[in-house]
PDB file of C-alpha atoms in Angstrom:
ATOM      1  CA  MET A   1     113.707 109.645 -45.957  1.00 47.00           C
ATOM      2  CA  THR A   2     111.392 107.299 -43.694  1.00 52.00           C
ATOM      3  CA  ALA A   3     109.362 104.571 -44.375  1.00 49.00           C
ATOM      4  CA  GLU A   4     106.407 107.303 -43.055  1.00 49.00           C
ATOM      5  CA  MET A   5     107.493 109.849 -46.007  1.00 50.00           C
ATOM      6  CA  VAL A   6     106.157 106.781 -48.900  1.00 60.00           C
ATOM      7  CA  ALA A   7     103.874 105.125 -47.015  1.00 59.00           C
ATOM      8  CA  PRO A   8     100.679 106.008 -45.329  1.00 62.00           C
ATOM      9  CA  ALA A   9     101.003 104.532 -41.512  1.00 63.00           C
ATOM     10  CA  TRP A  10      98.605 102.535 -41.143  1.00 60.00           C
ATOM     11  CA  MET A  11     100.381 100.640 -43.660  1.00 64.00           C
ATOM     12  CA  HIS A  12     102.664 100.088 -41.167  1.00 72.00           C
ATOM     13  CA  GLN A  13     100.201  97.932 -37.979  1.00 85.00           C
ATOM     14  CA  GLN A  14      98.442  95.614 -38.112  1.00 91.00           C
ATOM     15  CA  VAL A  15      95.064  95.813 -39.100  1.00 92.00           C
ATOM     16  CA  THR A  16      92.387  93.842 -36.950  1.00 94.00           C
ATOM     17  CA  ALA A  17      88.979  92.482 -39.625  1.00 95.00           C
ATOM     18  CA  GLU A  18      87.070  95.271 -37.641  1.00 94.00           C
ATOM     19  CA  GLN A  19      89.116  97.943 -38.796  1.00 93.00           C
ATOM     20  CA  TYR A  20      89.387  96.898 -43.002  1.00 92.00           C
ATOM     21  CA  ASP A  21      85.698  96.186 -42.380  1.00 93.00           C
ATOM     22  CA  ALA A  22      84.891  99.906 -41.863  1.00 93.00           C
ATOM     23  CA  TRP A  23      87.668 100.970 -44.866  1.00 91.00           C
ATOM     24  CA  THR A  24      86.383 102.126 -48.054  1.00 90.00           C
ATOM     25  CA  ASP A  25      86.178  99.867 -51.023  1.00 87.00           C
ATOM     26  CA  GLU A  26      89.122 102.876 -52.540  1.00 88.00           C
ATOM     27  CA  GLN A  27      90.947 101.913 -49.959  1.00 88.00           C
ATOM     28  CA  SER A  28      90.887  98.371 -49.898  1.00 87.00           C
ATOM     29  CA  ALA A  29      90.686  98.859 -53.597  1.00 88.00           C
ATOM     30  CA  GLY A  30      94.238  96.604 -54.897  1.00 87.00           C
ATOM     31  CA  ILE A  31      95.769  95.578 -51.323  1.00 90.00           C
ATOM     32  CA  GLU A  32      95.043  92.068 -50.048  1.00 92.00           C
ATOM     33  CA  ILE A  33      95.847  90.978 -45.882  1.00 92.00           C
ATOM     34  CA  VAL A  34      98.551  89.044 -44.586  1.00 92.00           C
ATOM     35  CA  ASP A  35      99.054  88.123 -41.404  1.00 93.00           C
ATOM     36  CA  GLY A  36      96.983  91.919 -40.524  1.00 93.00           C
ATOM     37  CA  MET A  37      99.637  93.660 -43.173  1.00 93.00           C
ATOM     38  CA  VAL A  38      98.458  95.361 -45.482  1.00 92.00           C
ATOM     39  CA  LEU A  39     100.448  93.919 -49.117  1.00 88.00           C
ATOM     40  CA  VAL A  40     100.414  96.644 -52.494  1.00 88.00           C
ATOM     41  CA  SER A  41      99.222  94.542 -55.289  1.00 81.00           C
ATOM     42  CA  PRO A  42     100.967  95.618 -58.406  1.00 79.00           C
ATOM     43  CA  SER A  43      98.698  96.847 -61.485  1.00 80.00           C
ATOM     44  CA  ALA A  44      97.918  93.269 -63.700  1.00 85.00           C
ATOM     45  CA  SER A  45      98.649  92.775 -67.244  1.00 88.00           C
ATOM     46  CA  LYS A  46      96.019  92.931 -69.695  1.00 90.00           C
ATOM     47  CA  ARG A  47      96.889  89.050 -70.405  1.00 89.00           C
ATOM     48  CA  HIS A  48      96.529  88.557 -67.227  1.00 90.00           C
ATOM     49  CA  ASN A  49      93.250  90.205 -66.629  1.00 92.00           C
ATOM     50  CA  ARG A  50      92.108  88.451 -70.034  1.00 93.00           C
ATOM     51  CA  LEU A  51      92.864  85.044 -69.270  1.00 93.00           C
ATOM     52  CA  ALA A  52      91.257  85.974 -65.504  1.00 95.00           C
ATOM     53  CA  ARG A  53      87.873  87.216 -67.510  1.00 96.00           C
ATOM     54  CA  LEU A  54      88.010  84.480 -69.513  1.00 95.00           C
ATOM     55  CA  LEU A  55      88.418  81.821 -67.333  1.00 96.00           C
ATOM     56  CA  ALA A  56      85.471  83.751 -65.088  1.00 97.00           C
ATOM     57  CA  ASN A  57      83.032  83.670 -67.659  1.00 97.00           C
ATOM     58  CA  ALA A  58      83.655  80.250 -68.962  1.00 97.00           C
ATOM     59  CA  LEU A  59      83.263  78.512 -64.650  1.00 98.00           C
ATOM     60  CA  ASP A  60      80.599  81.188 -64.667  1.00 98.00           C
ATOM     61  CA  ALA A  61      78.624  79.533 -67.472  1.00 97.00           C
ATOM     62  CA  ALA A  62      79.442  76.451 -66.771  1.00 97.00           C
ATOM     63  CA  ALA A  63      78.180  76.387 -62.772  1.00 96.00           C
ATOM     64  CA  GLY A  64      74.834  76.089 -63.046  1.00 94.00           C
ATOM     65  CA  PRO A  65      72.462  78.574 -60.653  1.00 97.00           C
ATOM     66  CA  ASP A  66      73.662  77.483 -57.915  1.00 97.00           C
ATOM     67  CA  TRP A  67      77.341  78.766 -57.981  1.00 98.00           C
ATOM     68  CA  ASN A  68      79.048  82.809 -59.437  1.00 98.00           C
ATOM     69  CA  ALA A  69      82.259  83.437 -60.292  1.00 98.00           C
ATOM     70  CA  ASP A  70      83.433  86.554 -60.320  1.00 97.00           C
ATOM     71  CA  THR A  71      87.104  88.176 -60.279  1.00 95.00           C
ATOM     72  CA  ASP A  72      88.583  90.587 -57.655  1.00 90.00           C
ATOM     73  CA  PHE A  73      87.401  90.471 -54.568  1.00 93.00           C
ATOM     74  CA  ASP A  74      88.124  89.496 -51.415  1.00 95.00           C
ATOM     75  CA  VAL A  75      87.441  85.628 -49.965  1.00 97.00           C
ATOM     76  CA  ARG A  76      88.339  86.044 -46.115  1.00 97.00           C
ATOM     77  CA  LEU A  77      90.505  83.290 -44.710  1.00 97.00           C
ATOM     78  CA  HIS A  78      90.381  84.118 -40.510  1.00 93.00           C
ATOM     79  CA  ASP A  79      90.009  86.738 -38.897  1.00 95.00           C
ATOM     80  CA  VAL A  80      92.670  86.896 -36.847  1.00 95.00           C
ATOM     81  CA  PRO A  81      94.928  87.441 -37.407  1.00 95.00           C
ATOM     82  CA  LEU A  82      93.460  89.558 -40.574  1.00 96.00           C
ATOM     83  CA  ASN A  83      93.951  86.800 -43.130  1.00 95.00           C
ATOM     84  CA  ASN A  84      91.720  88.872 -46.486  1.00 95.00           C
ATOM     85  CA  ARG A  85      93.463  86.953 -49.989  1.00 96.00           C
ATOM     86  CA  ARG A  86      91.636  88.278 -53.012  1.00 95.00           C
ATOM     87  CA  PRO A  87      92.029  85.787 -56.381  1.00 96.00           C
ATOM     88  CA  ASP A  88      91.698  86.171 -59.461  1.00 96.00           C
ATOM     89  CA  VAL A  89      88.887  84.504 -59.787  1.00 98.00           C
ATOM     90  CA  THR A  90      86.139  83.070 -56.900  1.00 98.00           C
ATOM     91  CA  VAL A  91      83.347  79.982 -57.472  1.00 98.00           C
ATOM     92  CA  TYR A  92      81.323  81.159 -55.284  1.00 98.00           C
ATOM     93  CA  ARG A  93      77.645  79.661 -53.508  1.00 98.00           C
ATOM     94  CA  ALA A  94      75.100  81.818 -55.895  1.00 98.00           C
ATOM     95  CA  ASP A  95      73.384  82.008 -52.286  1.00 98.00           C
ATOM     96  CA  SER A  96      75.491  84.233 -50.805  1.00 98.00           C
ATOM     97  CA  ILE A  97      76.379  86.686 -53.114  1.00 97.00           C
ATOM     98  CA  ASP A  98      74.927  89.794 -50.699  1.00 96.00           C
ATOM     99  CA  VAL A  99      77.397  87.678 -48.017  1.00 95.00           C
ATOM    100  CA  THR A 100      80.252  90.251 -46.837  1.00 92.00           C
ATOM    101  CA  PRO A 101      82.678  88.959 -46.155  1.00 95.00           C
ATOM    102  CA  THR A 102      82.606  86.247 -48.354  1.00 97.00           C
ATOM    103  CA  ARG A 103      83.793  83.084 -46.292  1.00 98.00           C
ATOM    104  CA  PRO A 104      85.731  79.662 -47.365  1.00 98.00           C
ATOM    105  CA  GLU A 105      82.730  77.979 -46.568  1.00 98.00           C
ATOM    106  CA  HIS A 106      81.190  79.630 -49.483  1.00 98.00           C
ATOM    107  CA  VAL A 107      83.664  79.153 -52.079  1.00 98.00           C
ATOM    108  CA  LEU A 108      84.450  76.198 -54.322  1.00 98.00           C
ATOM    109  CA  LEU A 109      86.992  77.605 -56.413  1.00 98.00           C
ATOM    110  CA  VAL A 110      89.746  79.762 -56.652  1.00 98.00           C
ATOM    111  CA  VAL A 111      92.700  80.951 -59.574  1.00 97.00           C
ATOM    112  CA  GLU A 112      94.634  82.615 -59.816  1.00 96.00           C
ATOM    113  CA  VAL A 113      96.870  83.346 -62.548  1.00 95.00           C
ATOM    114  CA  VAL A 114     100.848  83.842 -62.022  1.00 93.00           C
ATOM    115  CA  SER A 115     102.565  86.828 -62.831  1.00 86.00           C
ATOM    116  CA  PRO A 116     106.234  88.053 -62.485  1.00 83.00           C
ATOM    117  CA  GLY A 117     106.553  88.813 -59.085  1.00 80.00           C
ATOM    118  CA  SER A 118     103.914  86.329 -57.898  1.00 82.00           C
ATOM    119  CA  GLU A 119     105.074  83.283 -58.923  1.00 85.00           C
ATOM    120  CA  THR A 120     106.192  82.552 -54.894  1.00 83.00           C
ATOM    121  CA  THR A 121     102.938  83.153 -54.057  1.00 87.00           C
ATOM    122  CA  ASP A 122     100.739  81.333 -55.918  1.00 87.00           C
ATOM    123  CA  ARG A 123     102.639  77.818 -56.346  1.00 89.00           C
ATOM    124  CA  VAL A 124     103.572  77.883 -52.446  1.00 91.00           C
ATOM    125  CA  VAL A 125     101.882  80.224 -50.193  1.00 92.00           C
ATOM    126  CA  LYS A 126      98.322  81.120 -51.303  1.00 93.00           C
ATOM    127  CA  THR A 127      97.981  76.891 -52.588  1.00 95.00           C
ATOM    128  CA  ASP A 128      98.791  76.238 -48.905  1.00 95.00           C
ATOM    129  CA  GLN A 129      95.948  78.985 -47.468  1.00 96.00           C
ATOM    130  CA  TYR A 130      93.078  77.809 -49.310  1.00 97.00           C
ATOM    131  CA  ALA A 131      93.935  74.991 -48.499  1.00 97.00           C
ATOM    132  CA  LYS A 132      94.394  75.390 -44.888  1.00 96.00           C
ATOM    133  CA  ALA A 133      91.285  77.049 -45.435  1.00 97.00           C
ATOM    134  CA  GLY A 134      89.107  74.135 -46.852  1.00 97.00           C
ATOM    135  CA  ILE A 135      88.778  75.446 -50.153  1.00 98.00           C
ATOM    136  CA  PRO A 136      87.972  72.416 -52.453  1.00 98.00           C
ATOM    137  CA  PHE A 137      89.828  72.798 -55.618  1.00 98.00           C
ATOM    138  CA  TYR A 138      92.309  75.450 -56.365  1.00 98.00           C
ATOM    139  CA  TRP A 139      93.852  76.400 -60.178  1.00 98.00           C
ATOM    140  CA  ARG A 140      97.144  78.026 -61.133  1.00 96.00           C
ATOM    141  CA  VAL A 141      97.207  79.204 -64.708  1.00 96.00           C
ATOM    142  CA  GLU A 142     100.886  80.278 -65.497  1.00 93.00           C
ATOM    143  CA  GLN A 143     101.458  82.580 -68.214  1.00 87.00           C
ATOM    144  CA  ALA A 144     103.608  80.556 -71.097  1.00 77.00           C
ATOM    145  CA  VAL A 145     106.465  83.176 -72.419  1.00 73.00           C
ATOM    146  CA  THR A 146     104.736  81.761 -75.990  1.00 72.00           C
ATOM    147  CA  GLY A 147     102.010  79.211 -76.709  1.00 77.00           C
ATOM    148  CA  ALA A 148      99.390  78.482 -74.427  1.00 89.00           C
ATOM    149  CA  PRO A 149      98.976  78.784 -70.960  1.00 94.00           C
ATOM    150  CA  LEU A 150      99.865  76.517 -68.083  1.00 94.00           C
ATOM    151  CA  VAL A 151      96.418  75.473 -66.273  1.00 96.00           C
ATOM    152  CA  TYR A 152      97.270  72.785 -62.829  1.00 96.00           C
ATOM    153  CA  THR A 153      94.399  71.810 -60.919  1.00 97.00           C
ATOM    154  CA  SER A 154      94.011  71.183 -57.453  1.00 97.00           C
ATOM    155  CA  VAL A 155      92.035  69.560 -55.557  1.00 98.00           C
ATOM    156  CA  LEU A 156      91.761  69.640 -51.724  1.00 98.00           C
ATOM    157  CA  ASP A 157      92.400  66.100 -49.250  1.00 97.00           C
ATOM    158  CA  PRO A 158      90.733  67.084 -46.509  1.00 94.00           C
ATOM    159  CA  ALA A 159      92.180  64.850 -44.923  1.00 94.00           C
ATOM    160  CA  ALA A 160      95.989  66.221 -44.871  1.00 95.00           C
ATOM    161  CA  GLY A 161      94.832  69.668 -44.845  1.00 94.00           C
ATOM    162  CA  ARG A 162      96.328  69.745 -48.175  1.00 96.00           C
ATOM    163  CA  TYR A 163      95.873  69.787 -51.973  1.00 97.00           C
ATOM    164  CA  ARG A 164      96.426  66.891 -53.945  1.00 97.00           C
ATOM    165  CA  ASP A 165      97.493  67.163 -57.588  1.00 96.00           C
ATOM    166  CA  GLY A 166      94.613  67.246 -60.208  1.00 96.00           C
ATOM    167  CA  GLU A 167      94.395  67.792 -63.723  1.00 96.00           C
ATOM    168  CA  PHE A 168      97.174  70.182 -66.030  1.00 96.00           C
ATOM    169  CA  PHE A 169      96.090  71.826 -68.776  1.00 96.00           C
ATOM    170  CA  ALA A 170      97.569  73.477 -71.921  1.00 93.00           C
ATOM    171  CA  GLY A 171      95.669  75.626 -73.977  1.00 87.00           C
ATOM    172  CA  VAL A 172      92.383  73.636 -73.193  1.00 93.00           C
ATOM    173  CA  VAL A 173      90.729  73.654 -70.309  1.00 95.00           C
ATOM    174  CA  LYS A 174      88.099  70.641 -70.496  1.00 96.00           C
ATOM    175  CA  THR A 175      87.267  69.371 -66.788  1.00 96.00           C
ATOM    176  CA  ALA A 176      84.577  67.434 -65.026  1.00 96.00           C
ATOM    177  CA  MET A 177      85.702  69.275 -61.401  1.00 94.00           C
ATOM    178  CA  PRO A 178      84.732  70.627 -60.005  1.00 96.00           C
ATOM    179  CA  PHE A 179      81.564  70.537 -62.454  1.00 96.00           C
ATOM    180  CA  PRO A 180      81.815  69.919 -66.403  1.00 97.00           C
ATOM    181  CA  VAL A 181      83.931  72.864 -67.958  1.00 97.00           C
ATOM    182  CA  GLU A 182      85.202  73.663 -70.841  1.00 96.00           C
ATOM    183  CA  VAL A 183      87.408  76.501 -72.037  1.00 95.00           C
ATOM    184  CA  ASP A 184      89.955  77.273 -74.504  1.00 93.00           C
ATOM    185  CA  LEU A 185      92.755  79.517 -73.572  1.00 90.00           C
ATOM    186  CA  SER A 186      94.943  79.268 -76.430  1.00 86.00           C
ATOM    187  CA  ALA A 187      93.909  82.319 -78.230  1.00 74.00           C
ATOM    188  CA  ILE A 188      95.557  84.389 -76.136  1.00 77.00           C
TER     189      ILE A 188
END
């Protein structure tokens, strides 16, 4: 069996921003583009989705009128080669809600909920990509096998082009950065 028999040919070729922008929502659902190559993401667990939704809801309520927090949409890190990531939660400028694609200058915070199989990507690769794109804040949520989720926050050091460690939370997130927010994740 050849690779072409398993997946469409376009999954084995580099995709340009122009090509991707012409795709339908159905074609671009459940994928990310890294260095122009399509990466298919498996469906997330209910626990993963619940964590993302609870965080998005809390961040959206706390952000005020200038910022929105939503889940499951592309953030275009750069055009050539094409890099689109789909953070679990993105806090972005409210006045950019109809701007497509969403770019790093629209984004204040991205949150990734680590799942089995995404550990290295969420802990290392995405951290580096988001920092190089200039996104000011990055949160990583680790799902504990037992007990409350662990939340690691990071703040961009623009001079170094990388994140420095911020606050750490077990279960209840209560922070003032990037704005005051409190959310209890321990009940999941």
